[in-house]
Coordinates of C-alpha atoms and ligand atoms in Angstrom, one line a residue:
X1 CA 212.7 -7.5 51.8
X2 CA 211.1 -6.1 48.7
X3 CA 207.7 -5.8 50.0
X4 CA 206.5 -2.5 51.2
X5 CA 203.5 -1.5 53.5
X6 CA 203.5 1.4 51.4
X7 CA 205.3 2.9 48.3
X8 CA 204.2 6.6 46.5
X9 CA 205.3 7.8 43.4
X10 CA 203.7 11.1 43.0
X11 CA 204.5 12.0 39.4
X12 CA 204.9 15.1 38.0
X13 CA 202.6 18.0 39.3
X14 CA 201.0 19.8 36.2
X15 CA 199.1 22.7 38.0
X16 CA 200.4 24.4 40.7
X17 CA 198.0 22.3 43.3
X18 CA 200.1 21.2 45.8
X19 CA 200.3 17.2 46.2
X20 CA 200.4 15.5 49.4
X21 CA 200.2 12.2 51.6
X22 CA 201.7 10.8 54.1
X23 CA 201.1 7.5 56.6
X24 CA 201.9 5.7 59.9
X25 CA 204.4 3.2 60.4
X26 CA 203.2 -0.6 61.0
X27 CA 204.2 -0.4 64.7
X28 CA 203.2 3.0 64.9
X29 CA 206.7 4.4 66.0
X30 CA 206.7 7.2 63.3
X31 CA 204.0 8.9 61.0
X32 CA 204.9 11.2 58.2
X33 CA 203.4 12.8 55.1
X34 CA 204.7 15.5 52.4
X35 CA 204.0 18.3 50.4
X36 CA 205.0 19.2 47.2
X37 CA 204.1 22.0 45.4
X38 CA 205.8 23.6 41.7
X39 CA 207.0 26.8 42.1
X40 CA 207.0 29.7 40.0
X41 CA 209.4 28.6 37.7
X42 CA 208.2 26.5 34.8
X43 CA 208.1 22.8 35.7
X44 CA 208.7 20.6 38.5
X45 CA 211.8 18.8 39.3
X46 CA 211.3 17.8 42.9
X47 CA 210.8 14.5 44.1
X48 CA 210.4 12.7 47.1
X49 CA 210.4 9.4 47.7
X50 CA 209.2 7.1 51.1
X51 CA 209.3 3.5 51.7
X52 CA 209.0 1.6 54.5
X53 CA 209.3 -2.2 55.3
X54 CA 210.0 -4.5 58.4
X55 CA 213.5 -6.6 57.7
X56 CA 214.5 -9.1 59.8
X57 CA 212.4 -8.0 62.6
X58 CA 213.4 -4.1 62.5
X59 CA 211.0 -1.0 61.2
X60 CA 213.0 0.5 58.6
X61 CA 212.0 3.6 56.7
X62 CA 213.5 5.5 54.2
X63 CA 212.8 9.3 52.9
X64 CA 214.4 11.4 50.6
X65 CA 213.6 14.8 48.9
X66 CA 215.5 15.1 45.6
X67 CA 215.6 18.2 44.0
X68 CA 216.6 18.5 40.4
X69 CA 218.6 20.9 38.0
X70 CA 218.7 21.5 34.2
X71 CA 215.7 19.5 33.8
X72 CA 213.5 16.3 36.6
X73 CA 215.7 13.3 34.3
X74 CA 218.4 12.9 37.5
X75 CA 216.1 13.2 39.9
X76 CA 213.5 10.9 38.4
X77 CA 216.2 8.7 38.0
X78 CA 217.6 8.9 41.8
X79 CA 214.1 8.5 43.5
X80 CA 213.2 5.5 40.9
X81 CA 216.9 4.1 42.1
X82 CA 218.8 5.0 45.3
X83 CA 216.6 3.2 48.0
X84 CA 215.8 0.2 45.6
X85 CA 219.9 -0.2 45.3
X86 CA 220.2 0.6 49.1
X87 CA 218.0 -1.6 50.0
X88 CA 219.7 -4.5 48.2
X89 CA 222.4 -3.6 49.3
X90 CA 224.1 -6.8 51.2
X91 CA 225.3 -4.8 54.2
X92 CA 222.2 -2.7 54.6
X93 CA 221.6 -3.9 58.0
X94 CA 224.8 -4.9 59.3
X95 CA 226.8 -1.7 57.9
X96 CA 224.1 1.1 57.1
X97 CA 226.7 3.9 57.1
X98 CA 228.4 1.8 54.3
X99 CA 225.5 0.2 52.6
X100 CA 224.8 4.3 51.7
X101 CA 228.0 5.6 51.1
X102 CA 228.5 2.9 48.3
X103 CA 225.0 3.4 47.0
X104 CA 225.2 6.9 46.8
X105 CA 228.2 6.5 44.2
X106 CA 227.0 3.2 42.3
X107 CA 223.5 5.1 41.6
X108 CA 225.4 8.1 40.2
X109 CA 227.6 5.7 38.1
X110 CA 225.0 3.9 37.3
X111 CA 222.9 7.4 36.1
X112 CA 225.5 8.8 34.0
X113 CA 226.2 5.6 32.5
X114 CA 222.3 5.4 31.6
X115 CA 222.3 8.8 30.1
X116 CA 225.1 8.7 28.1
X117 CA 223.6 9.8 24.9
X118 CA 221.5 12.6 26.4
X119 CA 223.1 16.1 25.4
X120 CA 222.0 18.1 28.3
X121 CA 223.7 17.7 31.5
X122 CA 220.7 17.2 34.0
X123 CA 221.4 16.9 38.2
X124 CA 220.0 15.9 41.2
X125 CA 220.1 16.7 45.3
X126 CA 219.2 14.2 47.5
X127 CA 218.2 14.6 51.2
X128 CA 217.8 11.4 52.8
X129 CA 216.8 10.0 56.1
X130 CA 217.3 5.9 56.9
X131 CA 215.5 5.1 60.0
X132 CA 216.5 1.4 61.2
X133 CA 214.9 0.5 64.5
X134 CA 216.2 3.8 66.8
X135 CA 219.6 4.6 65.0
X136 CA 218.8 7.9 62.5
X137 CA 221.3 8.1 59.0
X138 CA 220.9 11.8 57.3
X139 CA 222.9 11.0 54.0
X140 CA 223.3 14.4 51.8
X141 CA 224.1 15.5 48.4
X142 CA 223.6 19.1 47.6
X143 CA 221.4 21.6 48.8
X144 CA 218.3 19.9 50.2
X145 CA 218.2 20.0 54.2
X146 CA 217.9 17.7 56.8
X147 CA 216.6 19.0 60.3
X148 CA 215.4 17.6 63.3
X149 CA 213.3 18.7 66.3
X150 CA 214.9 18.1 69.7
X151 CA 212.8 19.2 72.2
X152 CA 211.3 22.4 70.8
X153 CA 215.2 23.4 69.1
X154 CA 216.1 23.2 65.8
X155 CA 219.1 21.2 65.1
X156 CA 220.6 20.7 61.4
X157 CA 221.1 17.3 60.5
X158 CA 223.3 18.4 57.2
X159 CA 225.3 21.4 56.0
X160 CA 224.6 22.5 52.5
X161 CA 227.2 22.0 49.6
X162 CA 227.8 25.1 48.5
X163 CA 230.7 26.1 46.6
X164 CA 231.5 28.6 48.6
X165 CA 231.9 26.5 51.6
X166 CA 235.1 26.7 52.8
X167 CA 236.0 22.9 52.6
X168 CA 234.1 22.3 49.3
X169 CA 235.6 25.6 47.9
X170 CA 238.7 23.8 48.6
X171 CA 238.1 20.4 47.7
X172 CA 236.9 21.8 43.7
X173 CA 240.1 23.7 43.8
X174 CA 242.2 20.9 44.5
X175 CA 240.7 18.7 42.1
X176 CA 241.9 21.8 39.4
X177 CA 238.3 23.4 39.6
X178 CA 236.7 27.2 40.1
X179 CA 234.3 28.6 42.3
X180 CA 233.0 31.9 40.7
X181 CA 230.5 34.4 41.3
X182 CA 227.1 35.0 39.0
X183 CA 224.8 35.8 40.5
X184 CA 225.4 33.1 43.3
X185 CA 228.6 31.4 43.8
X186 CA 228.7 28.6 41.3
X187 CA 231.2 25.8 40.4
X188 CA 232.6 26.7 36.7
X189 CA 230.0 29.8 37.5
X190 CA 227.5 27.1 36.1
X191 CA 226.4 25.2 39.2
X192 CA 225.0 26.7 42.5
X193 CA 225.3 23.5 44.2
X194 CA 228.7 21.8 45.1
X195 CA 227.8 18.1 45.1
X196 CA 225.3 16.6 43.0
X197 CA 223.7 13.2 41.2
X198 CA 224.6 13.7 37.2
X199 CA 225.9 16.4 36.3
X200 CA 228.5 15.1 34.0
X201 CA 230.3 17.4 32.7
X202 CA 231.5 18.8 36.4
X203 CA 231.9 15.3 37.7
X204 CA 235.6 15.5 39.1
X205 CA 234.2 18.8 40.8
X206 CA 230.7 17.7 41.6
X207 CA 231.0 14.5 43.4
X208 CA 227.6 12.0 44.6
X209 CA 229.7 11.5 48.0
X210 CA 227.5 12.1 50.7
X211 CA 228.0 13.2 54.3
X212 CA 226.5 11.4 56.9
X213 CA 225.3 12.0 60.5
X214 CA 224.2 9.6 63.1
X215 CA 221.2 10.3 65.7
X216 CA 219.6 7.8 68.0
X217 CA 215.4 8.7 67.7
X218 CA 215.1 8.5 72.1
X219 CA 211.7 10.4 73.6
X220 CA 213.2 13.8 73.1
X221 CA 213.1 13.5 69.4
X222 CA 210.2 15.2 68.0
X223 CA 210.2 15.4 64.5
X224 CA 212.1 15.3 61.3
X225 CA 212.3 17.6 58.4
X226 CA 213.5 16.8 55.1
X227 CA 212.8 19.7 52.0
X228 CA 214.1 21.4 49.6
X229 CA 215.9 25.0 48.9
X230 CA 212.6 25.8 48.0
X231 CA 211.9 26.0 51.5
X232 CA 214.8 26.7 53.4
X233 CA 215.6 29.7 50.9
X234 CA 212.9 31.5 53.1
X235 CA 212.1 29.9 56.2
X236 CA 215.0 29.4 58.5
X237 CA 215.3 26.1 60.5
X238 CA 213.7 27.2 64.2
X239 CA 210.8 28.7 61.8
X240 CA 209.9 25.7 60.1
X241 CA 210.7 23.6 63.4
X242 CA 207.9 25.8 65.4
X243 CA 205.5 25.7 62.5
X244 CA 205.3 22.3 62.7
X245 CA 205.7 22.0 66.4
X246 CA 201.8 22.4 67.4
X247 CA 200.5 20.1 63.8
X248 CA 200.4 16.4 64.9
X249 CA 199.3 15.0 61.3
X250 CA 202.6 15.2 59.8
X251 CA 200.8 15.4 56.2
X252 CA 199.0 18.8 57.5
X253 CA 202.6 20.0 58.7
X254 CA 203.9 19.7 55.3
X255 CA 201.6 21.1 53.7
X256 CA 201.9 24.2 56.1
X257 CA 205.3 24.4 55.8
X258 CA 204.9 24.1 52.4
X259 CA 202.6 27.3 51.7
X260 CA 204.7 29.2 53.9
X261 CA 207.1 28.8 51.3
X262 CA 204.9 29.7 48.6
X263 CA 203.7 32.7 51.0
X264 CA 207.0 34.2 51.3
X265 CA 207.6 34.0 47.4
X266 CA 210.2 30.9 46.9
X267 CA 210.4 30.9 43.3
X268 CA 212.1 27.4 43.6
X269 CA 210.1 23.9 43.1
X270 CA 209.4 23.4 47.1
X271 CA 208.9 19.6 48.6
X272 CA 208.2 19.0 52.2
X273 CA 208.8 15.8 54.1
X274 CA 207.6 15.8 57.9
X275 CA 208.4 12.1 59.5
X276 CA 207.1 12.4 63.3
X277 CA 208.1 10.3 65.8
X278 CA 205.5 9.0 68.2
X279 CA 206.8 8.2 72.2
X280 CA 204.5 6.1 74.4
X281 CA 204.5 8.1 77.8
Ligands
NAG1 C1 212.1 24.0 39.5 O1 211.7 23.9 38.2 C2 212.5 24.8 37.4 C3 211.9 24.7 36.0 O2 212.0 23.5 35.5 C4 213.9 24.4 37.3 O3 214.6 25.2 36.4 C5 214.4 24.6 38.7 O4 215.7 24.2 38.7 C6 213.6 23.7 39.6 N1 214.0 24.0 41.0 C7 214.9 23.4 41.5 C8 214.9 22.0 41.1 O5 215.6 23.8 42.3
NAG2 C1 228.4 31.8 50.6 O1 227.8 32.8 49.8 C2 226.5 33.3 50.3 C3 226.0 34.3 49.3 O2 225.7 33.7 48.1 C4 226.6 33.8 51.7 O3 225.4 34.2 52.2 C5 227.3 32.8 52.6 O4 227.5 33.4 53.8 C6 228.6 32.3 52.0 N1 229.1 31.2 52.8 C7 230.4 31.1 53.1 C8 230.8 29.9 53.9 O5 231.2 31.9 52.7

């Protein structure tokens, strides 16, 4: 169970130089690389984070793009974490749905309980895709973006927690919070981003809960995307779907996608993840 065919842990990109990889599945049912490039903000606080590993007879692989705010500690912390804690979790295989939920909230416990004496509130996204034979889990936390290619369309796999969502607005007012406007809308008119790892101090606003959506990978399945707002903050979702629709090396269809970014002036740290799914004919 703890063995991988393959683990990266890109660290932190000093130049601008975007940094990529990528790989093919054992029973080459999926291949996928990423991209991440800093942005043209100060320092990076992207990370992704890809494993994948053969449990009890099933190809499981896991991908997730975690984007950081007010400085890379929570989401060093969450890709160093979240899959090693999912996949000891004991109902993994029997209850995925579960096995993340819970994992979602014991990593963020677990986070703010290891930070405790750090002064600065630091956060993290996290975008993640669990592939378990055929059945597809999107978890999400924040503003990083799931979307799959069926059949040449765009479909989003998660809608973004923003505080101006009508449900979230909601659920932070309930729980005695503010949504407010500066320059974006903002929870407290700190935070852009209405769910979060971290982020103490807006905790009983800023919840780790993810939502969670089901898809079964059959032969009209094309692709997944995973990135962050980097990306999506300038290329919409049936862009970045047809980019990549023509680009079989998913590690090449990162990388575009993740120029095209950098091309259209995202200021943001942008991080790519292209997983493509291979159908024998
Ligand atoms: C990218 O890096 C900058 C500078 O550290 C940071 O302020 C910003 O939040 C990052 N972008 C993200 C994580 O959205
Ligand atoms: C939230 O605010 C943004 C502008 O910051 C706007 O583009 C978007 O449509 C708003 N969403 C909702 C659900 O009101």
């Amino acid at each position: 169970m703890n063995v991988f065919n393959s683990v990266f842990n890109p660290s932190r990109v000093e130049g601008s130089m975007p940094v990529s990889g990528g790989g093919v599945s054992e029973d080459n049912k999926f291949s996928y690389g990423y991209s991440s490039l800093r942005g043209k903000r100060a320092s990076m606080e992207d990370f992704h984070d890809t494993k994948i590993s053969m449990i009890d007879g099933t190809m499981v692989g896991l991908f997730g793009v975690f984007d950081g705010h007010g400085g890379s500690r929570a989401a060093d912390y969450v890709k160093q974490n979240l899959f090693k804690n999912l996949l000891e979790h004991p109902q993994f295989v029997s209850d995925t749905k579960l096995a993340i939920a819970e994992t979602y909230k014991q990593t963020d416990q677990e986070y703010l309980k290891a930070e405790n004496n750090q002064h600065r509130d630091a956060g993290s996204t996290a975008s993640t895709a669990v592939l378990v034979g055929d059945r597809l889990l999107v978890a999400n936390v924040g503003d990083s973006r799931a979307v799959i290619c069926i059949a040449g369309k765009a479909i989003a796999l998660s809608t973004d927690h923003k505080p101006n969502r009508t449900d979230e607005r909601q659920r932070i007012e309930d729980a005695g919070g503010v949504v407010m406007w500066s320059g974006t809308w903002r929870v407290g008119g700190v935070l852009a981003v209405s769910r979060a790892f971290g982020d103490r101090l807006l905790k009983k606003y800023v919840v780790a809960e993810p939502e969670i959506q089901e898809e079964t990978i059959n032969s009209e399945v094309e692709f997944l995307l995973l990135a962050s707002d980097g990306l999506w903050d300038v290329v919409s979702n049936q862009d970045a779907v047809t980019m990549v629709q023509n680009v079989q090396d998913a590690e090449e269809a990162a990388k575009r996608l993740t120029e095209e970014a950098y091309k259209k002036g995202s200021a943001d740290n942008i991080t790519c993840v292209v997983i493509r799914f291979h159908h024998s004919p």
